Structures are given as C-alpha cells and as structure tokens.
Amino acid sequence: MKKVVVFTGAGISAESGLKTFRDDNGMWKTYRFEEVASPDAWARDPELVLEFYNLRRKQLLEVEPNAAHKALVKLKDYYDLTIITQNVDDLHERAGSTNILHLHGELRKAQSISNENLVCDIDGWELKMGDKGEDGKQLRPNVVWFGEQVPQMIPAVRIAQQADIFIVIGTSLLVYPAASLLQYVNDEAPKYLIDPKASVSSNIRNLTIIRKNAGDGVTKLVEDLIQKANTL
Ligand code: OAD
C-alpha cells in the first residue's frame, strides 16, 4: 500500500466549531499566548493557564468531528495512512482514525510538572491546582507551550520523509518546527494543501493548492484518491 501522510492544523476542526488561532476571530486575537501558553505564564499564574485549557477542554467535549475528519478515515482502507496533527483536540480519534501523532500534545491529557513522560488522562474537563500525578507532583496540561521543545518532531520528520502522498489541511504553516515538515517530503511525492487562505512558497515541488474549506476539500480529495487507488 502507498503511504499517505496527512498533516493537519486548526482549520480542519473549524467546521466542528473550534476556533483557529490566527484567523480574524482566532484564539490568539482574544488571548495573548505569552499569558496562557508558555512556561513563563505557568510560573506567573498557573490558575490562569489551567482556566484557559479547561475552557478549551470543556468546549471540545461539546463538539463533534466534521466531514473532513470523517472522510480521512476512509483512506485507511486503501492506503497506509498516518495523520500528523498540530491539534490538541481528539476529533481525528473520535472520527475513527487510528494512526495519529500529536505534535503539540493532547488537551484531554495531563503531565507531571517534573516529568513530561508521566502522562495521564483527564477525567472530564477540569484540571485544577492540587491535582497530582503518580509522582505526587502537580499536573499541567499535556500540551507543548511556546518556547518548549517538540519531542514528537523527530518521529514526524521520519514519517514525512516516507510519504508517497502528503496532504496538508487547515494550517497557516507559521509555527515552527511543525511548519517545516513539508520540506522533508520527497520532491517527487504529490502534495496537496487544502486551506481557503492557502499561501505557501513556490519552492515546494508537485504541490496542488485547493482553496476550499476542509469539509468540501477533503471529502473531494479523498474520493479522488480512493478512485486512484482502485485503478493502480
Ligand atoms: P492557525 O490559526 O495558524 O491557522 C489556521 C488555518 O486554518 C488558516 O490557514 C486558515 O485559513 C485555515 N482555515 C480556517 N477555516 C478553515 C476551514 N474551514 N477549512 C480549512 N482550513 C481552514 O492554526 P495552526 O496552523 O493549526 O500551537 O496553528 C499552528 C499552531 O499555532 C497550533 O498548533 C498552536 C498555535 O499556537 C500551540 O499551541 C503550540
């Protein structure tokens, strides 16, 4: 089976009702990420940081996967499919996808403040000061904050390098190192970028830009790729 690698950002979850970060009504227009999503913010005001992610988690529990998340699931019957997502939501999982790498962590999980590898599920939507991990240390959201390393980047690069087809969906490609993944994909591999406001440098070979919302764009592309797989 050919390897399809899908790389998603906040735009794929927009039609589920989750805000993106940098669009006009985006999250970083309401909040300053330095105040809610950085190690400094945690040192200064952990309650505020917890509240920010608690609200995100509460909202996540109220929304559902959309047509784009669901369409991607169908690809796995025809291709060796891996999803690399920058999203901390679990909408790919809830749609039924399985091979998923979360580059920026997972909203429904927590980690010990003294050991990022001690990860546990969060029951419900609230994580509070005083909630402790197995090691007796305070738990913090299992998300990568600005200024932190992206430990999953190394496996993500390896996966991107092996892609026969690479599909990018709903990301501004402004946050590094995640945005550099496209550079690692084989020049010969067909690449697709689905984003209504797609803008990308022209030095990416074999790139097709589809300026559509994820719901329509992904559904159509998945149909085309399934057809192609059947005719190979
Ligand atoms: P951004 O908010 O930067 O970009 C969202 C992209 O989604 C934009 O290019 C929009 O045009 C596109 N978009 C909006 N609605 C869409 C729709 N219905 N269908 C398809 N695309 C749509 O979000 P990301 O690129 O995901 O990191 O942001 C990257 C990282 O920055 C996030 O993972 C997060 C953030 O700060 C951390 O928190 C570490």
PDB file of C-alpha atoms and ligand atoms in Angstrom:
ATOM      1  CA  MET A   1       0.000   0.000   0.000  1.00  0.00           C
ATOM      2  CA  LYS A   2       1.201   3.522  -0.712  1.00  0.00           C
ATOM      3  CA  LYS A   3       1.909   5.711   2.280  1.00  0.00           C
ATOM      4  CA  VAL A   4      -0.358   8.720   2.702  1.00  0.00           C
ATOM      5  CA  VAL A   5       0.649  11.213   5.350  1.00  0.00           C
ATOM      6  CA  VAL A   6      -1.871  13.852   6.389  1.00  0.00           C
ATOM      7  CA  PHE A   7      -0.701  16.920   8.278  1.00  0.00           C
ATOM      8  CA  THR A   8      -3.497  18.888   9.945  1.00  0.00           C
ATOM      9  CA  GLY A   9      -3.914  22.192  11.751  1.00  0.00           C
ATOM     10  CA  ALA A  10      -6.691  24.067  13.484  1.00  0.00           C
ATOM     11  CA  GLY A  11      -8.549  24.691  10.205  1.00  0.00           C
ATOM     12  CA  ILE A  12      -9.701  21.075   9.973  1.00  0.00           C
ATOM     13  CA  SER A  13     -11.590  21.477  13.234  1.00  0.00           C
ATOM     14  CA  ALA A  14     -13.065  24.904  12.410  1.00  0.00           C
ATOM     15  CA  GLU A  15     -16.241  23.435  10.922  1.00  0.00           C
ATOM     16  CA  SER A  16     -16.739  21.464  14.152  1.00  0.00           C
ATOM     17  CA  GLY A  17     -16.972  24.817  15.950  1.00  0.00           C
ATOM     18  CA  LEU A  18     -13.450  25.122  17.385  1.00  0.00           C
ATOM     19  CA  LYS A  19     -11.713  28.424  16.759  1.00  0.00           C
ATOM     20  CA  THR A  20      -8.453  28.537  14.858  1.00  0.00           C
ATOM     21  CA  PHE A  21      -5.590  30.618  16.280  1.00  0.00           C
ATOM     22  CA  ARG A  22      -4.783  33.273  13.710  1.00  0.00           C
ATOM     23  CA  ASP A  23      -7.982  33.848  11.711  1.00  0.00           C
ATOM     24  CA  ASP A  24      -9.914  37.079  12.353  1.00  0.00           C
ATOM     25  CA  ASN A  25     -11.892  35.500  15.205  1.00  0.00           C
ATOM     26  CA  GLY A  26      -8.936  33.297  16.232  1.00  0.00           C
ATOM     27  CA  MET A  27      -7.870  32.358  19.727  1.00  0.00           C
ATOM     28  CA  TRP A  28      -4.728  34.495  19.657  1.00  0.00           C
ATOM     29  CA  LYS A  29      -6.913  37.533  18.883  1.00  0.00           C
ATOM     30  CA  THR A  30      -8.617  37.129  22.284  1.00  0.00           C
ATOM     31  CA  TYR A  31      -5.736  35.776  24.352  1.00  0.00           C
ATOM     32  CA  ARG A  32      -2.042  36.576  24.346  1.00  0.00           C
ATOM     33  CA  PHE A  33      -0.282  33.244  24.057  1.00  0.00           C
ATOM     34  CA  GLU A  34       2.532  34.536  26.295  1.00  0.00           C
ATOM     35  CA  GLU A  35      -0.042  34.803  29.095  1.00  0.00           C
ATOM     36  CA  VAL A  36      -1.702  31.407  28.744  1.00  0.00           C
ATOM     37  CA  ALA A  37       0.518  29.047  26.739  1.00  0.00           C
ATOM     38  CA  SER A  38       4.128  29.414  27.833  1.00  0.00           C
ATOM     39  CA  PRO A  39       6.374  28.233  30.679  1.00  0.00           C
ATOM     40  CA  ASP A  40       6.545  31.856  31.906  1.00  0.00           C
ATOM     41  CA  ALA A  41       2.763  32.022  32.050  1.00  0.00           C
ATOM     42  CA  TRP A  42       2.682  28.842  34.126  1.00  0.00           C
ATOM     43  CA  ALA A  43       5.311  30.230  36.509  1.00  0.00           C
ATOM     44  CA  ARG A  44       3.415  33.534  36.828  1.00  0.00           C
ATOM     45  CA  ASP A  45      -0.195  32.419  37.014  1.00  0.00           C
ATOM     46  CA  PRO A  46      -0.850  28.672  36.752  1.00  0.00           C
ATOM     47  CA  GLU A  47      -4.533  29.149  37.623  1.00  0.00           C
ATOM     48  CA  LEU A  48      -4.995  31.315  34.538  1.00  0.00           C
ATOM     49  CA  VAL A  49      -3.245  28.757  32.362  1.00  0.00           C
ATOM     50  CA  LEU A  50      -5.388  25.936  33.751  1.00  0.00           C
ATOM     51  CA  GLU A  51      -8.532  28.012  33.216  1.00  0.00           C
ATOM     52  CA  PHE A  52      -7.598  28.682  29.586  1.00  0.00           C
ATOM     53  CA  TYR A  53      -7.145  24.976  28.829  1.00  0.00           C
ATOM     54  CA  ASN A  54     -10.142  23.966  30.959  1.00  0.00           C
ATOM     55  CA  LEU A  55     -12.340  26.174  28.768  1.00  0.00           C
ATOM     56  CA  ARG A  56     -10.838  24.652  25.624  1.00  0.00           C
ATOM     57  CA  ARG A  57     -11.414  21.146  27.001  1.00  0.00           C
ATOM     58  CA  LYS A  58     -14.981  21.916  28.038  1.00  0.00           C
ATOM     59  CA  GLN A  59     -15.724  23.155  24.557  1.00  0.00           C
ATOM     60  CA  LEU A  60     -14.039  20.161  22.955  1.00  0.00           C
ATOM     61  CA  LEU A  61     -16.380  17.831  24.827  1.00  0.00           C
ATOM     62  CA  GLU A  62     -19.334  19.696  23.301  1.00  0.00           C
ATOM     63  CA  VAL A  63     -18.306  19.409  19.633  1.00  0.00           C
ATOM     64  CA  GLU A  64     -18.134  16.558  17.141  1.00  0.00           C
ATOM     65  CA  PRO A  65     -15.830  15.517  14.300  1.00  0.00           C
ATOM     66  CA  ASN A  66     -16.872  17.038  10.964  1.00  0.00           C
ATOM     67  CA  ALA A  67     -16.997  15.787   7.373  1.00  0.00           C
ATOM     68  CA  ALA A  68     -13.246  16.286   6.894  1.00  0.00           C
ATOM     69  CA  HIS A  69     -12.232  14.197   9.932  1.00  0.00           C
ATOM     70  CA  LYS A  70     -14.703  11.529   8.811  1.00  0.00           C
ATOM     71  CA  ALA A  71     -13.585  11.487   5.170  1.00  0.00           C
ATOM     72  CA  LEU A  72      -9.959  10.866   6.175  1.00  0.00           C
ATOM     73  CA  VAL A  73     -10.960   7.684   8.000  1.00  0.00           C
ATOM     74  CA  LYS A  74     -11.977   6.134   4.658  1.00  0.00           C
ATOM     75  CA  LEU A  75      -8.454   6.491   3.287  1.00  0.00           C
ATOM     76  CA  LYS A  76      -7.080   3.845   5.616  1.00  0.00           C
ATOM     77  CA  ASP A  77      -8.817   1.057   3.682  1.00  0.00           C
ATOM     78  CA  TYR A  78      -6.832   1.996   0.575  1.00  0.00           C
ATOM     79  CA  TYR A  79      -3.579   3.472   1.849  1.00  0.00           C
ATOM     80  CA  ASP A  80      -1.111   3.086   4.678  1.00  0.00           C
ATOM     81  CA  LEU A  81      -2.343   6.224   6.462  1.00  0.00           C
ATOM     82  CA  THR A  82      -0.669   8.305   9.161  1.00  0.00           C
ATOM     83  CA  ILE A  83      -2.065  11.558  10.498  1.00  0.00           C
ATOM     84  CA  ILE A  84       0.315  14.088  11.999  1.00  0.00           C
ATOM     85  CA  THR A  85      -1.687  16.782  13.718  1.00  0.00           C
ATOM     86  CA  GLN A  86      -0.779  20.057  15.373  1.00  0.00           C
ATOM     87  CA  ASN A  87      -4.188  19.976  17.004  1.00  0.00           C
ATOM     88  CA  VAL A  88      -4.599  19.147  20.659  1.00  0.00           C
ATOM     89  CA  ASP A  89      -8.215  18.107  20.095  1.00  0.00           C
ATOM     90  CA  ASP A  90      -9.192  14.439  19.728  1.00  0.00           C
ATOM     91  CA  LEU A  91     -11.522  14.817  16.748  1.00  0.00           C
ATOM     92  CA  HIS A  92      -9.429  12.596  14.455  1.00  0.00           C
ATOM     93  CA  GLU A  93      -9.623   9.807  17.062  1.00  0.00           C
ATOM     94  CA  ARG A  94     -13.346  10.297  17.640  1.00  0.00           C
ATOM     95  CA  ALA A  95     -13.975  10.148  13.886  1.00  0.00           C
ATOM     96  CA  GLY A  96     -12.283   6.724  13.838  1.00  0.00           C
ATOM     97  CA  SER A  97      -8.728   7.379  12.630  1.00  0.00           C
ATOM     98  CA  THR A  98      -6.055   5.346  14.369  1.00  0.00           C
ATOM     99  CA  ASN A  99      -2.500   6.148  13.335  1.00  0.00           C
ATOM    100  CA  ILE A 100      -2.209   9.646  14.806  1.00  0.00           C
ATOM    101  CA  LEU A 101       0.783  11.589  16.027  1.00  0.00           C
ATOM    102  CA  HIS A 102       0.028  14.695  18.113  1.00  0.00           C
ATOM    103  CA  LEU A 103       2.890  17.131  17.579  1.00  0.00           C
ATOM    104  CA  HIS A 104       1.640  19.676  20.112  1.00  0.00           C
ATOM    105  CA  GLY A 105       0.177  17.319  22.704  1.00  0.00           C
ATOM    106  CA  GLU A 106      -3.336  16.376  23.726  1.00  0.00           C
ATOM    107  CA  LEU A 107      -5.885  18.525  25.508  1.00  0.00           C
ATOM    108  CA  ARG A 108      -7.558  15.609  27.264  1.00  0.00           C
ATOM    109  CA  LYS A 109      -4.312  14.517  28.878  1.00  0.00           C
ATOM    110  CA  ALA A 110      -2.148  15.924  31.671  1.00  0.00           C
ATOM    111  CA  GLN A 111       1.528  15.555  32.509  1.00  0.00           C
ATOM    112  CA  SER A 112       3.536  15.877  35.682  1.00  0.00           C
ATOM    113  CA  ILE A 113       5.292  19.238  36.002  1.00  0.00           C
ATOM    114  CA  SER A 114       8.524  17.417  36.740  1.00  0.00           C
ATOM    115  CA  ASN A 115       8.329  14.625  34.144  1.00  0.00           C
ATOM    116  CA  GLU A 116       6.829  15.199  30.711  1.00  0.00           C
ATOM    117  CA  ASN A 117       6.691  11.446  30.151  1.00  0.00           C
ATOM    118  CA  LEU A 118       4.343  10.885  33.076  1.00  0.00           C
ATOM    119  CA  VAL A 119       1.095  11.406  31.201  1.00  0.00           C
ATOM    120  CA  CYS A 120      -2.443  10.568  32.290  1.00  0.00           C
ATOM    121  CA  ASP A 121      -5.989  11.088  31.035  1.00  0.00           C
ATOM    122  CA  ILE A 122      -8.025  13.951  32.434  1.00  0.00           C
ATOM    123  CA  ASP A 123     -11.402  12.873  33.690  1.00  0.00           C
ATOM    124  CA  GLY A 124     -13.986  15.356  32.381  1.00  0.00           C
ATOM    125  CA  TRP A 125     -12.969  18.909  31.516  1.00  0.00           C
ATOM    126  CA  GLU A 126     -11.325  20.342  34.599  1.00  0.00           C
ATOM    127  CA  LEU A 127      -7.706  20.184  35.705  1.00  0.00           C
ATOM    128  CA  LYS A 128      -7.092  22.006  38.993  1.00  0.00           C
ATOM    129  CA  MET A 129      -4.267  23.167  41.195  1.00  0.00           C
ATOM    130  CA  GLY A 130      -3.747  20.318  43.658  1.00  0.00           C
ATOM    131  CA  ASP A 131      -4.373  17.600  41.037  1.00  0.00           C
ATOM    132  CA  LYS A 132      -1.316  15.383  41.249  1.00  0.00           C
ATOM    133  CA  GLY A 133       0.279  12.730  39.053  1.00  0.00           C
ATOM    134  CA  GLU A 134       1.665   9.336  40.031  1.00  0.00           C
ATOM    135  CA  ASP A 135       4.828  11.031  41.275  1.00  0.00           C
ATOM    136  CA  GLY A 136       2.861  13.259  43.646  1.00  0.00           C
ATOM    137  CA  LYS A 137       3.661  16.358  41.569  1.00  0.00           C
ATOM    138  CA  GLN A 138       1.212  18.933  40.229  1.00  0.00           C
ATOM    139  CA  LEU A 139      -0.271  18.094  36.843  1.00  0.00           C
ATOM    140  CA  ARG A 140      -0.224  20.536  33.935  1.00  0.00           C
ATOM    141  CA  PRO A 141      -1.849  20.257  30.503  1.00  0.00           C
ATOM    142  CA  ASN A 142      -0.084  17.790  28.181  1.00  0.00           C
ATOM    143  CA  VAL A 143       0.407  20.438  25.510  1.00  0.00           C
ATOM    144  CA  VAL A 144       3.529  21.916  24.011  1.00  0.00           C
ATOM    145  CA  TRP A 145       3.847  25.558  25.010  1.00  0.00           C
ATOM    146  CA  PHE A 146       5.618  28.319  23.147  1.00  0.00           C
ATOM    147  CA  GLY A 147       9.299  28.098  23.892  1.00  0.00           C
ATOM    148  CA  GLU A 148       9.204  24.361  24.609  1.00  0.00           C
ATOM    149  CA  GLN A 149      10.742  21.531  22.606  1.00  0.00           C
ATOM    150  CA  VAL A 150       8.536  19.497  20.267  1.00  0.00           C
ATOM    151  CA  PRO A 151       9.593  15.943  21.196  1.00  0.00           C
ATOM    152  CA  GLN A 152       7.409  14.333  18.509  1.00  0.00           C
ATOM    153  CA  MET A 153       9.116  16.287  15.737  1.00  0.00           C
ATOM    154  CA  ILE A 154      11.788  13.647  15.146  1.00  0.00           C
ATOM    155  CA  PRO A 155       9.324  10.788  14.504  1.00  0.00           C
ATOM    156  CA  ALA A 156       7.159  13.206  12.480  1.00  0.00           C
ATOM    157  CA  VAL A 157      10.062  14.051  10.169  1.00  0.00           C
ATOM    158  CA  ARG A 158      10.759  10.359   9.642  1.00  0.00           C
ATOM    159  CA  ILE A 159       7.126   9.744   8.711  1.00  0.00           C
ATOM    160  CA  ALA A 160       7.048  12.758   6.355  1.00  0.00           C
ATOM    161  CA  GLN A 161      10.186  11.511   4.589  1.00  0.00           C
ATOM    162  CA  GLN A 162       8.467   8.214   3.798  1.00  0.00           C
ATOM    163  CA  ALA A 163       5.278   9.723   2.360  1.00  0.00           C
ATOM    164  CA  ASP A 164       4.216   8.738  -1.159  1.00  0.00           C
ATOM    165  CA  ILE A 165       1.445  11.339  -0.938  1.00  0.00           C
ATOM    166  CA  PHE A 166       1.410  14.236   1.544  1.00  0.00           C
ATOM    167  CA  ILE A 167      -1.761  16.181   2.377  1.00  0.00           C
ATOM    168  CA  VAL A 168      -1.747  19.405   4.406  1.00  0.00           C
ATOM    169  CA  ILE A 169      -5.065  20.626   5.784  1.00  0.00           C
ATOM    170  CA  GLY A 170      -6.048  23.855   7.542  1.00  0.00           C
ATOM    171  CA  THR A 171      -2.795  25.254   8.837  1.00  0.00           C
ATOM    172  CA  SER A 172      -1.207  28.668   8.390  1.00  0.00           C
ATOM    173  CA  LEU A 173       2.239  26.965   8.362  1.00  0.00           C
ATOM    174  CA  LEU A 174       3.534  29.745  10.571  1.00  0.00           C
ATOM    175  CA  VAL A 175       4.592  27.786  13.644  1.00  0.00           C
ATOM    176  CA  TYR A 176       7.959  26.050  13.599  1.00  0.00           C
ATOM    177  CA  PRO A 177       9.291  23.431  13.723  1.00  0.00           C
ATOM    178  CA  ALA A 178       5.924  21.897  12.700  1.00  0.00           C
ATOM    179  CA  ALA A 179       5.664  24.031   9.559  1.00  0.00           C
ATOM    180  CA  SER A 180       8.977  22.697   8.261  1.00  0.00           C
ATOM    181  CA  LEU A 181       7.563  19.166   7.785  1.00  0.00           C
ATOM    182  CA  LEU A 182       6.637  19.872   4.163  1.00  0.00           C
ATOM    183  CA  GLN A 183      10.309  20.442   3.393  1.00  0.00           C
ATOM    184  CA  TYR A 184      11.137  16.856   4.326  1.00  0.00           C
ATOM    185  CA  VAL A 185       8.727  15.261   1.883  1.00  0.00           C
ATOM    186  CA  ASN A 186      10.245  13.681  -1.203  1.00  0.00           C
ATOM    187  CA  ASP A 187      10.247  16.118  -4.150  1.00  0.00           C
ATOM    188  CA  GLU A 188       8.529  13.534  -6.350  1.00  0.00           C
ATOM    189  CA  ALA A 189       5.639  12.859  -3.968  1.00  0.00           C
ATOM    190  CA  PRO A 190       2.360  14.565  -4.883  1.00  0.00           C
ATOM    191  CA  LYS A 191       1.431  17.128  -2.236  1.00  0.00           C
ATOM    192  CA  TYR A 192      -1.917  18.787  -1.575  1.00  0.00           C
ATOM    193  CA  LEU A 193      -2.705  21.811   0.560  1.00  0.00           C
ATOM    194  CA  ILE A 194      -6.364  22.332   1.471  1.00  0.00           C
ATOM    195  CA  ASP A 195      -6.983  25.730   3.052  1.00  0.00           C
ATOM    196  CA  PRO A 196      -9.283  28.563   1.929  1.00  0.00           C
ATOM    197  CA  LYS A 197      -6.456  31.051   2.510  1.00  0.00           C
ATOM    198  CA  ALA A 198      -3.554  28.868   1.459  1.00  0.00           C
ATOM    199  CA  SER A 199      -0.337  30.693   0.827  1.00  0.00           C
ATOM    200  CA  VAL A 200       2.886  28.783   0.546  1.00  0.00           C
ATOM    201  CA  SER A 201       6.254  29.399  -1.018  1.00  0.00           C
ATOM    202  CA  SER A 202       6.583  28.160  -4.582  1.00  0.00           C
ATOM    203  CA  ASN A 203       9.717  26.091  -3.948  1.00  0.00           C
ATOM    204  CA  ILE A 204       7.634  23.077  -2.938  1.00  0.00           C
ATOM    205  CA  ARG A 205       7.593  20.642  -5.867  1.00  0.00           C
ATOM    206  CA  ASN A 206       4.440  18.818  -7.011  1.00  0.00           C
ATOM    207  CA  LEU A 207       2.138  20.867  -4.812  1.00  0.00           C
ATOM    208  CA  THR A 208      -1.563  21.266  -5.630  1.00  0.00           C
ATOM    209  CA  ILE A 209      -3.301  24.035  -3.709  1.00  0.00           C
ATOM    210  CA  ILE A 210      -7.012  23.551  -3.043  1.00  0.00           C
ATOM    211  CA  ARG A 211      -8.517  26.776  -1.723  1.00  0.00           C
ATOM    212  CA  LYS A 212     -11.588  25.270  -0.075  1.00  0.00           C
ATOM    213  CA  ASN A 213     -12.881  24.619   3.403  1.00  0.00           C
ATOM    214  CA  ALA A 214     -11.784  21.281   4.827  1.00  0.00           C
ATOM    215  CA  GLY A 215     -15.291  19.797   4.741  1.00  0.00           C
ATOM    216  CA  ASP A 216     -15.625  20.113   0.953  1.00  0.00           C
ATOM    217  CA  GLY A 217     -11.965  19.976   0.002  1.00  0.00           C
ATOM    218  CA  VAL A 218     -11.039  16.873   1.977  1.00  0.00           C
ATOM    219  CA  THR A 219     -14.188  14.961   1.009  1.00  0.00           C
ATOM    220  CA  LYS A 220     -13.474  15.524  -2.690  1.00  0.00           C
ATOM    221  CA  LEU A 221      -9.749  14.755  -2.469  1.00  0.00           C
ATOM    222  CA  VAL A 222     -10.396  11.543  -0.532  1.00  0.00           C
ATOM    223  CA  GLU A 223     -12.872  10.428  -3.217  1.00  0.00           C
ATOM    224  CA  ASP A 224     -10.264  11.117  -5.915  1.00  0.00           C
ATOM    225  CA  LEU A 225      -7.501   9.278  -4.048  1.00  0.00           C
ATOM    226  CA  ILE A 226      -9.715   6.256  -3.432  1.00  0.00           C
ATOM    227  CA  GLN A 227     -10.547   6.158  -7.121  1.00  0.00           C
ATOM    228  CA  LYS A 228      -6.844   6.349  -7.986  1.00  0.00           C
ATOM    229  CA  ALA A 229      -6.012   3.560  -5.520  1.00  0.00           C
ATOM    230  CA  ASN A 230      -8.616   1.363  -7.208  1.00  0.00           C
ATOM    231  CA  THR A 231      -7.122   1.927 -10.631  1.00  0.00           C
ATOM    232  CA  LEU A 232      -3.482   1.299  -9.625  1.00  0.00           C
TER     233      LEU A 232
HETATM  234  P1  OAD B   1      -3.755  28.837  12.518  1.00  0.00           P
HETATM  235  O1  OAD B   1      -4.848  29.529  13.229  1.00  0.00           O
HETATM  236  O2  OAD B   1      -2.434  29.492  12.497  1.00  0.00           O
HETATM  237  O3  OAD B   1      -4.181  28.576  11.004  1.00  0.00           O
HETATM  238  C1  OAD B   1      -5.426  28.022  10.714  1.00  0.00           C
HETATM  239  C2  OAD B   1      -5.546  27.815   9.232  1.00  0.00           C
HETATM  240  O4  OAD B   1      -6.790  27.181   9.002  1.00  0.00           O
HETATM  241  C3  OAD B   1      -5.532  29.103   8.405  1.00  0.00           C
HETATM  242  O5  OAD B   1      -4.608  28.983   7.342  1.00  0.00           O
HETATM  243  C4  OAD B   1      -6.967  29.220   7.877  1.00  0.00           C
HETATM  244  O6  OAD B   1      -7.046  29.781   6.569  1.00  0.00           O
HETATM  245  C5  OAD B   1      -7.394  27.759   7.851  1.00  0.00           C
HETATM  246  N1  OAD B   1      -8.843  27.540   7.942  1.00  0.00           N
HETATM  247  C6  OAD B   1      -9.784  28.265   8.565  1.00  0.00           C
HETATM  248  N2  OAD B   1     -11.001  27.702   8.420  1.00  0.00           N
HETATM  249  C7  OAD B   1     -10.811  26.578   7.678  1.00  0.00           C
HETATM  250  C8  OAD B   1     -11.665  25.553   7.182  1.00  0.00           C
HETATM  251  N3  OAD B   1     -12.989  25.563   7.417  1.00  0.00           N
HETATM  252  N4  OAD B   1     -11.120  24.559   6.465  1.00  0.00           N
HETATM  253  C9  OAD B   1      -9.780  24.525   6.204  1.00  0.00           C
HETATM  254  N5  OAD B   1      -8.933  25.460   6.647  1.00  0.00           N
HETATM  255  C10 OAD B   1      -9.439  26.472   7.377  1.00  0.00           C
HETATM  256  O7  OAD B   1      -3.676  27.348  13.121  1.00  0.00           O
HETATM  257  P2  OAD B   1      -2.475  26.312  13.015  1.00  0.00           P
HETATM  258  O8  OAD B   1      -1.734  26.478  11.749  1.00  0.00           O
HETATM  259  O9  OAD B   1      -3.026  24.975  13.358  1.00  0.00           O
HETATM  260  O10 OAD B   1       0.279  25.643  18.686  1.00  0.00           O
HETATM  261  O11 OAD B   1      -1.564  26.792  14.208  1.00  0.00           O
HETATM  262  C11 OAD B   1      -0.378  26.135  14.472  1.00  0.00           C
HETATM  263  C12 OAD B   1      -0.106  26.168  15.949  1.00  0.00           C
HETATM  264  O12 OAD B   1      -0.172  27.513  16.424  1.00  0.00           O
HETATM  265  C13 OAD B   1      -1.119  25.443  16.797  1.00  0.00           C
HETATM  266  O13 OAD B   1      -0.886  24.048  16.872  1.00  0.00           O
HETATM  267  C14 OAD B   1      -0.979  26.089  18.123  1.00  0.00           C
HETATM  268  C15 OAD B   1      -0.907  27.520  17.667  1.00  0.00           C
HETATM  269  O14 OAD B   1      -0.323  28.414  18.518  1.00  0.00           O
HETATM  270  C16 OAD B   1       0.428  25.567  20.012  1.00  0.00           C
HETATM  271  O15 OAD B   1      -0.446  25.863  20.785  1.00  0.00           O
HETATM  272  C17 OAD B   1       1.789  25.080  20.417  1.00  0.00           C
END
